[in-house]
XYZ file of C-alpha atoms in Angstrom:
273
model
C 105.868 146.147 110.377
C 105.717 144.018 113.466
C 104.838 145.718 116.739
C 107.548 146.677 119.196
C 107.097 146.006 122.916
C 107.287 148.785 125.450
C 107.886 152.392 124.488
C 110.414 151.686 121.759
C 109.669 153.379 118.449
C 108.455 151.119 115.655
C 111.276 152.361 113.432
C 114.025 151.665 115.979
C 116.627 149.052 115.079
C 119.526 147.746 117.091
C 121.628 147.081 114.010
C 121.528 148.375 110.426
C 123.255 146.198 107.798
C 124.083 147.702 104.419
C 123.811 145.057 101.715
C 121.782 141.839 101.579
C 124.502 139.586 100.153
C 125.823 136.414 101.729
C 127.709 138.292 104.455
C 124.828 140.594 105.324
C 122.336 137.728 105.323
C 124.386 135.540 107.681
C 125.068 138.488 109.982
C 121.367 139.405 110.075
C 120.407 135.820 110.917
C 122.964 135.606 113.717
C 121.875 138.903 115.243
C 118.201 137.988 114.940
C 118.875 134.763 116.811
C 120.105 136.962 119.682
C 116.828 138.915 119.655
C 118.280 141.975 117.968
C 116.028 144.106 115.775
C 117.851 144.239 112.444
C 117.283 146.394 109.371
C 118.930 145.315 106.105
C 119.349 148.051 103.486
C 119.619 146.992 99.862
C 119.927 149.373 96.907
C 119.089 146.685 94.360
C 115.712 145.408 93.253
C 114.023 142.083 93.924
C 112.390 141.691 90.527
C 113.916 138.278 89.754
C 112.095 136.652 92.696
C 108.813 136.438 90.757
C 108.065 134.159 87.817
C 107.796 137.073 85.397
C 110.924 138.615 86.871
C 112.841 135.363 86.438
C 111.793 135.144 82.789
C 112.900 138.714 82.267
C 116.250 137.898 83.869
C 116.697 135.035 81.397
C 115.912 137.384 78.513
C 118.342 139.961 79.892
C 121.115 137.368 80.029
C 120.419 136.103 76.522
C 120.450 139.632 75.100
C 123.570 140.829 76.927
C 126.409 141.448 74.421
C 128.954 140.348 77.054
C 127.930 137.410 79.242
C 129.097 137.803 82.842
C 127.861 136.312 86.102
C 125.522 139.239 86.751
C 124.294 139.823 83.181
C 120.838 138.510 84.098
C 120.056 141.495 86.295
C 118.856 144.689 84.660
C 120.540 147.816 85.906
C 118.792 150.172 88.259
C 119.586 153.780 87.213
C 119.166 154.847 90.843
C 121.768 152.347 92.064
C 124.660 152.084 89.579
C 127.422 149.515 89.935
C 130.562 148.531 88.005
C 130.496 146.624 84.742
C 133.257 144.126 84.018
C 133.450 145.572 80.500
C 134.119 149.112 81.743
C 136.221 148.983 84.888
C 139.215 151.081 83.898
C 139.360 154.741 84.858
C 141.862 157.531 85.244
C 145.273 156.619 83.816
C 144.030 153.192 82.710
C 141.485 154.319 80.137
C 137.996 155.743 79.787
C 136.067 156.702 82.944
C 134.489 153.735 84.653
C 132.576 153.186 87.882
C 135.722 152.835 89.984
C 138.302 155.547 90.482
C 141.480 153.620 89.756
C 144.681 155.101 91.199
C 146.865 152.027 91.650
C 149.478 150.716 89.217
C 147.001 148.024 88.112
C 143.237 148.441 87.650
C 140.899 146.548 89.934
C 139.351 144.145 87.434
C 136.189 142.852 89.070
C 132.589 143.895 89.436
C 129.462 143.248 91.483
C 125.710 143.749 91.166
C 123.199 145.672 93.222
C 120.332 143.210 93.573
C 118.481 141.784 96.541
C 120.607 138.891 97.723
C 123.797 140.530 96.454
C 126.498 138.279 95.067
C 124.725 135.211 96.476
C 122.437 135.520 93.438
C 125.227 134.808 90.986
C 128.493 134.018 92.759
C 130.526 130.881 92.115
C 130.331 129.699 95.721
C 134.118 129.712 96.216
C 134.832 129.354 99.942
C 138.597 129.212 100.358
C 140.104 129.852 103.767
C 143.002 132.303 103.898
C 146.268 130.539 104.818
C 148.269 131.966 107.742
C 150.754 133.812 105.536
C 147.927 135.890 104.022
C 147.499 137.578 107.391
C 151.176 138.660 107.492
C 151.915 139.917 103.979
C 153.784 143.022 105.213
C 156.045 141.010 107.521
C 156.657 138.150 105.099
C 156.616 139.843 101.694
C 156.778 143.606 102.292
C 153.373 144.075 100.664
C 150.095 145.425 101.999
C 149.434 145.424 105.738
C 149.473 142.721 108.399
C 146.139 141.769 109.910
C 145.653 142.378 113.659
C 144.466 138.763 113.943
C 145.605 135.507 112.383
C 144.331 132.195 111.069
C 144.225 130.552 114.495
C 141.788 133.147 115.834
C 139.465 132.697 112.846
C 139.301 128.885 112.849
C 136.035 128.651 114.870
C 134.451 131.416 112.780
C 135.438 129.735 109.531
C 133.655 126.630 110.852
C 130.497 128.603 111.655
C 130.449 130.211 108.213
C 131.030 126.868 106.484
C 128.119 125.422 108.423
C 125.777 128.228 107.409
C 126.667 127.876 103.734
C 126.884 124.087 103.660
C 130.367 124.065 102.139
C 131.472 121.011 100.165
C 135.128 120.069 100.761
C 137.525 117.602 102.340
C 139.287 118.895 105.455
C 142.353 116.693 104.970
C 142.788 117.929 101.419
C 142.492 121.562 102.521
C 145.144 121.278 105.257
C 147.997 122.932 103.357
C 149.968 126.159 103.518
C 149.866 126.141 107.309
C 146.088 125.775 107.514
C 144.891 123.300 110.101
C 141.572 121.827 111.251
C 140.468 120.282 114.539
C 141.107 116.534 114.515
C 137.422 115.610 114.198
C 136.440 118.447 111.831
C 134.379 117.576 108.763
C 132.881 119.916 106.204
C 129.070 119.742 105.998
C 129.231 118.236 102.497
C 131.612 115.883 100.708
C 133.867 117.640 98.231
C 132.566 118.232 94.709
C 133.849 115.260 92.657
C 136.795 116.131 90.384
C 135.887 116.589 86.732
C 137.569 114.658 83.924
C 139.833 117.651 83.292
C 140.677 117.850 87.009
C 141.785 114.226 86.987
C 143.843 114.657 83.819
C 145.612 117.703 85.249
C 146.198 115.945 88.571
C 147.879 113.000 86.864
C 150.251 115.354 85.063
C 150.964 117.824 87.880
C 150.773 116.085 91.247
C 154.209 115.648 92.775
C 155.984 117.895 90.265
C 158.513 120.380 91.701
C 158.232 124.123 91.072
C 160.803 126.798 91.904
C 159.334 130.229 92.649
C 160.992 133.159 94.374
C 163.930 131.053 95.434
C 161.730 128.455 97.124
C 160.835 124.942 96.065
C 157.189 123.820 95.997
C 155.505 120.516 95.226
C 152.423 120.826 93.045
C 149.162 119.273 94.183
C 145.770 119.628 92.474
C 143.050 120.097 95.095
C 139.296 120.507 94.982
C 137.887 123.982 95.546
C 135.747 124.362 98.693
C 132.368 125.492 97.407
C 129.015 126.523 98.847
C 127.253 124.058 96.541
C 125.378 120.918 97.456
C 127.052 117.586 96.902
C 126.233 114.789 99.382
C 125.952 115.519 103.128
C 128.913 114.179 105.075
C 127.687 111.700 107.720
C 130.724 112.534 109.876
C 129.611 116.145 110.188
C 128.441 117.265 113.636
C 130.005 114.160 115.132
C 127.828 111.832 113.063
C 124.620 112.818 114.889
C 122.683 113.071 111.636
C 124.344 110.120 109.875
C 121.215 108.044 109.301
C 119.057 110.948 108.160
C 121.675 112.333 105.780
C 122.530 108.895 104.390
C 118.876 108.193 103.597
C 118.543 111.506 101.819
C 121.768 110.967 99.886
C 120.687 107.520 98.738
C 117.243 108.720 97.667
C 118.618 111.722 95.791
C 121.544 109.998 94.077
C 120.710 106.321 93.795
C 124.382 105.788 94.703
C 125.456 107.581 91.520
C 128.471 109.772 90.944
C 127.661 112.113 93.831
C 127.288 109.478 96.519
C 130.099 108.651 98.886
C 131.348 105.027 98.679
C 130.528 104.334 102.328
C 126.951 105.519 101.808
C 126.544 103.243 98.774
C 128.002 100.222 100.582
C 125.623 100.824 103.474
C 122.654 101.104 101.123
C 123.548 97.901 99.288
C 123.999 96.044 102.570
C 120.566 97.099 103.781
C 118.924 96.124 100.497
C 120.614 92.703 100.523
C 119.218 91.897 103.971
C 115.621 92.726 103.077
C 113.280 89.696 102.776
């Protein structure tokens, strides 16, 4: 343990964070940057961080009778957690990890492992549209939040920066969500798959009536904390040259590269002696 200046005890911490997942990790980093002494508590193990541990995780996944996102991590008997195959409890079926009292069982799980859900999550990084903060007022369900979308806009941007989210701001401006005029996600959106394009051709522009309201369908990319190609417009274009060079080297102007990056690369190559 590192030494502590002055008379402070070596085991003193300004902040204790329970859980080392994506939220806990970002919070710990932010607090550390402000010179806070932070302790992160994690009930899970860190066995998969070694070569032997990784191989064991692969074996665990292969041998799991039901393949889920966290099947690679062996269970710690001292730190149980829910299993997607045994979530129901109480009136919904056999006893499970959760105590289910609602009309519908909560049908999700998580894993206790160092790194939390960041070890196996899908990287989905959707913003909540404004109406999600006012479900009681608008729909008579749940509770209204004490804050709204507008207050969270700068914090969404900070989180998206930390995770390097891939998305297109113009495409995500729907349902009342808005972005600053010059806002760009750190990464270009993940390119649509063949199935995405087929569905878009069939669904885009179609009308849907739901709950007495009319909606126009639009297939959009999912904002994800996965690497695509860095967006040269991010941070006001300060890192354009550096990011473009990296994108060109890593993609060779293939499917992941943005058209503008490829045009720039071809122009530079054509002017070489």
